PDB file of C-alpha atoms in Angstrom:
ATOM      1  CA  MET I1203       0.088   0.211   0.262  1.00  0.00           C
ATOM      2  CA  GLY I1204       1.271   3.694  -0.675  1.00  0.00           C
ATOM      3  CA  LYS I1205       1.896   6.081   1.790  1.00  0.00           C
ATOM      4  CA  GLY I1206      -1.499   7.614   3.180  1.00  0.00           C
ATOM      5  CA  HIS I1207      -3.253   5.173   1.781  1.00  0.00           C
ATOM      6  CA  LYS I1208      -5.664   3.362   4.255  1.00  0.00           C
ATOM      7  CA  MET I1209      -7.151   1.066   4.097  1.00  0.00           C
ATOM      8  CA  SER I1210     -11.286   1.082   3.909  1.00  0.00           C
ATOM      9  CA  GLU I1211     -13.514   0.062   6.786  1.00  0.00           C
ATOM     10  CA  SER I1212     -16.848  -1.661   6.556  1.00  0.00           C
ATOM     11  CA  PRO I1213     -20.009   0.561   7.621  1.00  0.00           C
ATOM     12  CA  VAL I1214     -20.581  -0.658  10.704  1.00  0.00           C
ATOM     13  CA  LYS I1215     -16.389   0.347  11.632  1.00  0.00           C
ATOM     14  CA  LYS I1216     -17.612   3.963  10.272  1.00  0.00           C
ATOM     15  CA  LYS I1217     -20.622   4.259  12.123  1.00  0.00           C
ATOM     16  CA  ALA I1218     -18.793   3.350  15.443  1.00  0.00           C
ATOM     17  CA  ARG I1219     -16.180   5.739  14.802  1.00  0.00           C
ATOM     18  CA  LYS I1220     -18.541   8.632  13.032  1.00  0.00           C
ATOM     19  CA  GLU I1221     -20.941   7.401  17.245  1.00  0.00           C
ATOM     20  CA  ILE I1222     -17.043   7.728  18.939  1.00  0.00           C
ATOM     21  CA  ALA I1223     -16.182  11.395  17.845  1.00  0.00           C
ATOM     22  CA  GLU I1224     -19.403  12.411  18.076  1.00  0.00           C
ATOM     23  CA  ALA I1225     -19.469  11.818  22.022  1.00  0.00           C
ATOM     24  CA  ARG I1226     -15.746  13.422  22.189  1.00  0.00           C
ATOM     25  CA  GLU I1227     -17.571  16.045  20.552  1.00  0.00           C
ATOM     26  CA  TYR I1228     -20.415  15.903  22.896  1.00  0.00           C
ATOM     27  CA  GLU I1229     -17.847  16.119  26.055  1.00  0.00           C
ATOM     28  CA  LYS I1230     -15.802  18.950  24.083  1.00  0.00           C
ATOM     29  CA  GLY I1231     -18.839  21.194  23.457  1.00  0.00           C
ATOM     30  CA  LYS I1232     -21.343  20.922  25.355  1.00  0.00           C
ATOM     31  CA  LEU I1233     -20.445  19.888  28.529  1.00  0.00           C
ATOM     32  CA  LYS I1234     -16.751  21.646  29.458  1.00  0.00           C
ATOM     33  CA  PRO I1235     -18.347  24.816  28.708  1.00  0.00           C
ATOM     34  CA  LEU I1236     -21.354  23.782  30.609  1.00  0.00           C
ATOM     35  CA  GLU I1237     -18.896  22.892  33.782  1.00  0.00           C
ATOM     36  CA  LYS I1238     -16.827  26.230  33.536  1.00  0.00           C
ATOM     37  CA  ARG I1239     -20.728  28.548  33.685  1.00  0.00           C
ATOM     38  CA  LEU I1240     -21.098  26.619  36.815  1.00  0.00           C
ATOM     39  CA  SER I1241     -17.638  27.090  37.960  1.00  0.00           C
ATOM     40  CA  ALA I1242     -18.635  31.009  37.057  1.00  0.00           C
ATOM     41  CA  MET I1243     -21.634  30.806  39.151  1.00  0.00           C
ATOM     42  CA  ILE I1244     -19.842  29.527  42.171  1.00  0.00           C
ATOM     43  CA  SER I1245     -18.160  32.150  42.249  1.00  0.00           C
ATOM     44  CA  SER I1246     -20.722  34.725  41.967  1.00  0.00           C
ATOM     45  CA  GLU I1247     -23.564  34.209  44.554  1.00  0.00           C
ATOM     46  CA  THR I1248     -25.743  36.617  42.571  1.00  0.00           C
ATOM     47  CA  ASP I1249     -26.236  34.213  39.532  1.00  0.00           C
ATOM     48  CA  ALA I1250     -27.279  31.481  42.764  1.00  0.00           C
ATOM     49  CA  ILE I1251     -29.803  33.465  43.949  1.00  0.00           C
ATOM     50  CA  THR I1252     -31.376  34.645  41.037  1.00  0.00           C
ATOM     51  CA  LEU I1253     -31.679  30.522  40.117  1.00  0.00           C
ATOM     52  CA  SER I1254     -32.308  29.415  44.284  1.00  0.00           C
ATOM     53  CA  LEU I1255     -29.496  27.307  44.222  1.00  0.00           C
ATOM     54  CA  THR I1256     -26.912  27.014  46.999  1.00  0.00           C
ATOM     55  CA  HIS I1257     -23.224  26.892  46.572  1.00  0.00           C
ATOM     56  CA  ASP I1258     -23.450  23.729  48.028  1.00  0.00           C
ATOM     57  CA  GLU I1259     -25.970  22.083  45.097  1.00  0.00           C
ATOM     58  CA  LEU I1260     -24.158  24.340  42.426  1.00  0.00           C
ATOM     59  CA  GLU I1261     -21.129  22.662  43.532  1.00  0.00           C
ATOM     60  CA  GLN I1262     -23.011  18.983  43.691  1.00  0.00           C
ATOM     61  CA  ILE I1263     -24.273  19.865  39.785  1.00  0.00           C
ATOM     62  CA  LYS I1264     -20.749  20.745  38.532  1.00  0.00           C
ATOM     63  CA  VAL I1265     -19.258  17.047  40.056  1.00  0.00           C
ATOM     64  CA  ALA I1266     -21.524  16.281  37.989  1.00  0.00           C
ATOM     65  CA  LEU I1267     -21.072  17.043  35.103  1.00  0.00           C
ATOM     66  CA  ARG I1268     -17.815  16.362  35.493  1.00  0.00           C
ATOM     67  CA  HIS I1269     -18.186  12.538  36.129  1.00  0.00           C
ATOM     68  CA  TYR I1270     -20.972  12.198  33.080  1.00  0.00           C
ATOM     69  CA  ALA I1271     -17.871  13.299  31.098  1.00  0.00           C
ATOM     70  CA  CYS I1272     -15.296  11.655  31.973  1.00  0.00           C
ATOM     71  CA  THR I1273     -18.181   8.554  31.668  1.00  0.00           C
ATOM     72  CA  ILE I1274     -18.560   9.983  28.143  1.00  0.00           C
ATOM     73  CA  ARG I1275     -14.620  10.679  27.345  1.00  0.00           C
ATOM     74  CA  LEU I1276     -14.099   6.694  28.879  1.00  0.00           C
ATOM     75  CA  GLY I1277     -16.534   5.380  27.120  1.00  0.00           C
ATOM     76  CA  ALA I1278     -15.156   6.432  23.445  1.00  0.00           C
ATOM     77  CA  ARG I1279     -11.483   6.060  24.422  1.00  0.00           C
ATOM     78  CA  ARG I1280     -13.108   2.020  24.486  1.00  0.00           C
ATOM     79  CA  ARG I1281     -14.682   1.736  22.065  1.00  0.00           C
ATOM     80  CA  GLU I1282     -11.962   3.247  20.136  1.00  0.00           C
ATOM     81  CA  PHE I1283      -9.569   0.403  21.842  1.00  0.00           C
ATOM     82  CA  ALA I1284     -11.612  -2.615  20.823  1.00  0.00           C
ATOM     83  CA  LEU I1285     -11.902  -0.603  17.484  1.00  0.00           C
ATOM     84  CA  ASP I1286      -8.502  -0.780  16.982  1.00  0.00           C
ATOM     85  CA  CYS I1287      -8.210  -4.454  18.452  1.00  0.00           C
ATOM     86  CA  GLY I1288     -10.367  -5.299  15.019  1.00  0.00           C
ATOM     87  CA  SER I1289     -14.133  -4.974  16.753  1.00  0.00           C
ATOM     88  CA  GLU I1290     -16.824  -4.179  13.770  1.00  0.00           C
ATOM     89  CA  ASP I1291     -18.180  -2.487  16.382  1.00  0.00           C
ATOM     90  CA  GLY I1292     -16.439  -1.323  18.786  1.00  0.00           C
ATOM     91  CA  ASN I1293     -17.597  -3.386  21.405  1.00  0.00           C
ATOM     92  CA  LEU I1294     -15.184  -6.314  22.933  1.00  0.00           C
ATOM     93  CA  ASN I1295     -17.564  -9.373  24.176  1.00  0.00           C
ATOM     94  CA  SER I1296     -16.428 -11.803  27.154  1.00  0.00           C
ATOM     95  CA  HIS I1297     -17.251 -15.143  27.997  1.00  0.00           C
ATOM     96  CA  CYS I1298     -19.953 -15.746  30.323  1.00  0.00           C
ATOM     97  CA  GLU I1299     -18.739 -16.573  33.647  1.00  0.00           C
ATOM     98  CA  LYS I1300     -19.208 -20.504  33.723  1.00  0.00           C
ATOM     99  CA  HIS I1301     -17.396 -20.625  30.446  1.00  0.00           C
ATOM    100  CA  ILE I1302     -14.614 -18.753  32.141  1.00  0.00           C
ATOM    101  CA  LEU I1303     -14.407 -21.133  35.253  1.00  0.00           C
ATOM    102  CA  ASP I1304     -14.156 -23.599  32.723  1.00  0.00           C
ATOM    103  CA  GLY I1305     -11.663 -22.350  31.184  1.00  0.00           C
ATOM    104  CA  CYS I1306      -9.595 -21.725  34.304  1.00  0.00           C
ATOM    105  CA  ILE I1307     -10.163 -25.254  35.311  1.00  0.00           C
ATOM    106  CA  GLY I1308      -8.948 -26.060  32.087  1.00  0.00           C
ATOM    107  CA  LEU I1309      -5.739 -23.909  32.461  1.00  0.00           C
ATOM    108  CA  LEU I1310      -5.119 -25.681  35.836  1.00  0.00           C
ATOM    109  CA  CYS I1311      -5.502 -29.057  35.113  1.00  0.00           C
ATOM    110  CA  ASP I1312      -2.923 -28.376  31.312  1.00  0.00           C
ATOM    111  CA  ALA I1313      -0.637 -27.007  33.748  1.00  0.00           C
ATOM    112  CA  GLY I1314      -1.180 -29.728  36.637  1.00  0.00           C
ATOM    113  CA  GLU I1315      -0.292 -32.299  33.129  1.00  0.00           C
ATOM    114  CA  GLN I1316       2.534 -30.448  32.275  1.00  0.00           C
ATOM    115  CA  PHE I1317       3.834 -30.408  35.654  1.00  0.00           C
ATOM    116  CA  ARG I1318       3.543 -34.324  35.891  1.00  0.00           C
ATOM    117  CA  GLU I1319       5.213 -34.593  32.750  1.00  0.00           C
ATOM    118  CA  TYR I1320       8.430 -32.243  34.009  1.00  0.00           C
ATOM    119  CA  LEU I1321       8.580 -34.824  36.652  1.00  0.00           C
ATOM    120  CA  ASP I1322       8.927 -37.499  34.633  1.00  0.00           C
ATOM    121  CA  PHE I1323      11.553 -35.478  32.703  1.00  0.00           C
ATOM    122  CA  VAL I1324      13.765 -34.960  35.512  1.00  0.00           C
ATOM    123  CA  GLY I1325      12.757 -39.011  36.660  1.00  0.00           C
ATOM    124  CA  PHE I1326      10.683 -38.138  39.791  1.00  0.00           C
ATOM    125  CA  GLU I1327       9.305 -41.815  39.810  1.00  0.00           C
ATOM    126  CA  PRO I1328       7.137 -42.438  43.284  1.00  0.00           C
ATOM    127  CA  SER I1329       7.773 -44.834  45.281  1.00  0.00           C
ATOM    128  CA  SER I1330       4.147 -46.236  46.288  1.00  0.00           C
ATOM    129  CA  ASP I1331       0.604 -45.001  45.490  1.00  0.00           C
ATOM    130  CA  GLU I1332       0.818 -42.502  48.568  1.00  0.00           C
ATOM    131  CA  GLU I1333       3.234 -40.724  47.339  1.00  0.00           C
ATOM    132  CA  LYS I1334       2.257 -39.664  43.889  1.00  0.00           C
ATOM    133  CA  LEU I1335       1.355 -35.765  43.370  1.00  0.00           C
ATOM    134  CA  HIS I1336      -1.600 -34.222  44.124  1.00  0.00           C
ATOM    135  CA  ILE I1337      -2.258 -30.509  44.384  1.00  0.00           C
ATOM    136  CA  ASN I1338      -6.252 -30.702  44.958  1.00  0.00           C
ATOM    137  CA  PHE I1339      -7.931 -27.357  44.543  1.00  0.00           C
ATOM    138  CA  SER I1340     -11.693 -26.590  46.066  1.00  0.00           C
ATOM    139  CA  LEU I1341     -14.089 -25.022  43.196  1.00  0.00           C
ATOM    140  CA  SER I1342     -14.920 -22.619  45.998  1.00  0.00           C
ATOM    141  CA  HIS I1343     -11.227 -20.987  46.222  1.00  0.00           C
ATOM    142  CA  ILE I1344     -11.653 -20.921  42.607  1.00  0.00           C
ATOM    143  CA  VAL I1345     -14.594 -19.479  42.347  1.00  0.00           C
ATOM    144  CA  ASN I1346     -14.073 -17.157  44.995  1.00  0.00           C
ATOM    145  CA  ARG I1347     -10.555 -16.420  43.753  1.00  0.00           C
ATOM    146  CA  LEU I1348     -12.103 -15.249  40.233  1.00  0.00           C
ATOM    147  CA  PHE I1349     -15.782 -13.646  40.586  1.00  0.00           C
ATOM    148  CA  LEU I1350     -15.756 -12.654  43.955  1.00  0.00           C
ATOM    149  CA  TRP I1351     -11.913 -12.081  45.113  1.00  0.00           C
ATOM    150  CA  HIS I1352     -11.889  -8.265  46.610  1.00  0.00           C
ATOM    151  CA  THR I1353     -15.306  -7.475  46.956  1.00  0.00           C
ATOM    152  CA  PHE I1354     -17.609  -6.624  49.664  1.00  0.00           C
ATOM    153  CA  HIS I1355     -19.036 -10.807  48.615  1.00  0.00           C
ATOM    154  CA  SER I1356     -16.302 -12.690  49.656  1.00  0.00           C
ATOM    155  CA  GLY I1357     -16.986 -14.561  52.437  1.00  0.00           C
ATOM    156  CA  GLY I1358     -18.166 -18.645  52.364  1.00  0.00           C
ATOM    157  CA  THR I1359     -22.009 -17.898  51.615  1.00  0.00           C
ATOM    158  CA  SER I1360     -21.734 -15.147  48.487  1.00  0.00           C
ATOM    159  CA  THR I1361     -18.945 -17.721  47.386  1.00  0.00           C
ATOM    160  CA  SER I1362     -21.512 -20.787  47.796  1.00  0.00           C
ATOM    161  CA  ALA I1363     -24.051 -18.710  46.434  1.00  0.00           C
ATOM    162  CA  LYS I1364     -21.607 -17.978  42.736  1.00  0.00           C
ATOM    163  CA  CYS I1365     -20.617 -21.383  42.760  1.00  0.00           C
ATOM    164  CA  ARG I1366     -24.410 -22.488  42.567  1.00  0.00           C
ATOM    165  CA  GLU I1367     -25.282 -19.484  40.640  1.00  0.00           C
ATOM    166  CA  LEU I1368     -22.260 -21.442  37.758  1.00  0.00           C
ATOM    167  CA  GLY I1369     -23.678 -25.240  38.352  1.00  0.00           C
ATOM    168  CA  ALA I1370     -20.971 -26.433  40.705  1.00  0.00           C
ATOM    169  CA  ASP I1371     -20.187 -27.703  43.652  1.00  0.00           C
ATOM    170  CA  PRO I1372     -18.915 -26.228  46.742  1.00  0.00           C
ATOM    171  CA  TYR I1373     -17.357 -29.131  48.249  1.00  0.00           C
ATOM    172  CA  ASP I1374     -15.944 -30.619  45.089  1.00  0.00           C
ATOM    173  CA  GLU I1375     -12.340 -30.553  44.663  1.00  0.00           C
ATOM    174  CA  ILE I1376     -10.719 -30.863  41.135  1.00  0.00           C
ATOM    175  CA  ASP I1377      -7.069 -32.624  41.314  1.00  0.00           C
ATOM    176  CA  ILE I1378      -4.873 -31.144  38.748  1.00  0.00           C
ATOM    177  CA  CYS I1379      -2.464 -33.106  38.585  1.00  0.00           C
ATOM    178  CA  GLU I1380      -4.465 -36.350  38.699  1.00  0.00           C
ATOM    179  CA  GLU I1381      -3.962 -38.813  35.375  1.00  0.00           C
ATOM    180  CA  ASN I1382      -6.029 -39.096  33.167  1.00  0.00           C
ATOM    181  CA  GLU I1383      -7.739 -42.370  32.286  1.00  0.00           C
ATOM    182  CA  ASN I1384      -5.595 -42.408  28.608  1.00  0.00           C
ATOM    183  CA  ASP I1385      -2.077 -41.220  30.027  1.00  0.00           C
ATOM    184  CA  ASP I1386       0.436 -44.150  29.504  1.00  0.00           C
ATOM    185  CA  GLY I1387       1.960 -43.082  32.743  1.00  0.00           C
TER     186      GLY I1387
END
């Protein structure tokens, strides 16, 4: 491609970019001037009296506008990032929580299998079945770490409820180093 030649975008992507530009223009063209006007009104008591608003009420309106402007700005950035990552409409979709839990369990089991392979590679052989490597994770611990970690709902009752919501038995455990039936060793 020649210098300055831009690959044509789909109509959906063009629409998303237009919506992003409109959101930014709204934030800069409407909300910023309104916030400046409110700042001026706050410094001038006469305008506040004619509007029958107190100084604190004007400050609250200003903070709300600033928050709304920030929300618009962040939403535009998020959508633009999604477009740059290849999204057609400016939204990045993710899996549902059940699929995330299943994927995490699969990753843990893959890690356990690779660890067993490493032990075989270095020549570790347990002398009996009792010495076989077992690394157990409770499903409630996995669910807690994935979905409730550092939240106000990270206790045992909430974790059990979240497990049930995901269709997992909170008292079940998985042994990530357990050998599959189709393994040779």
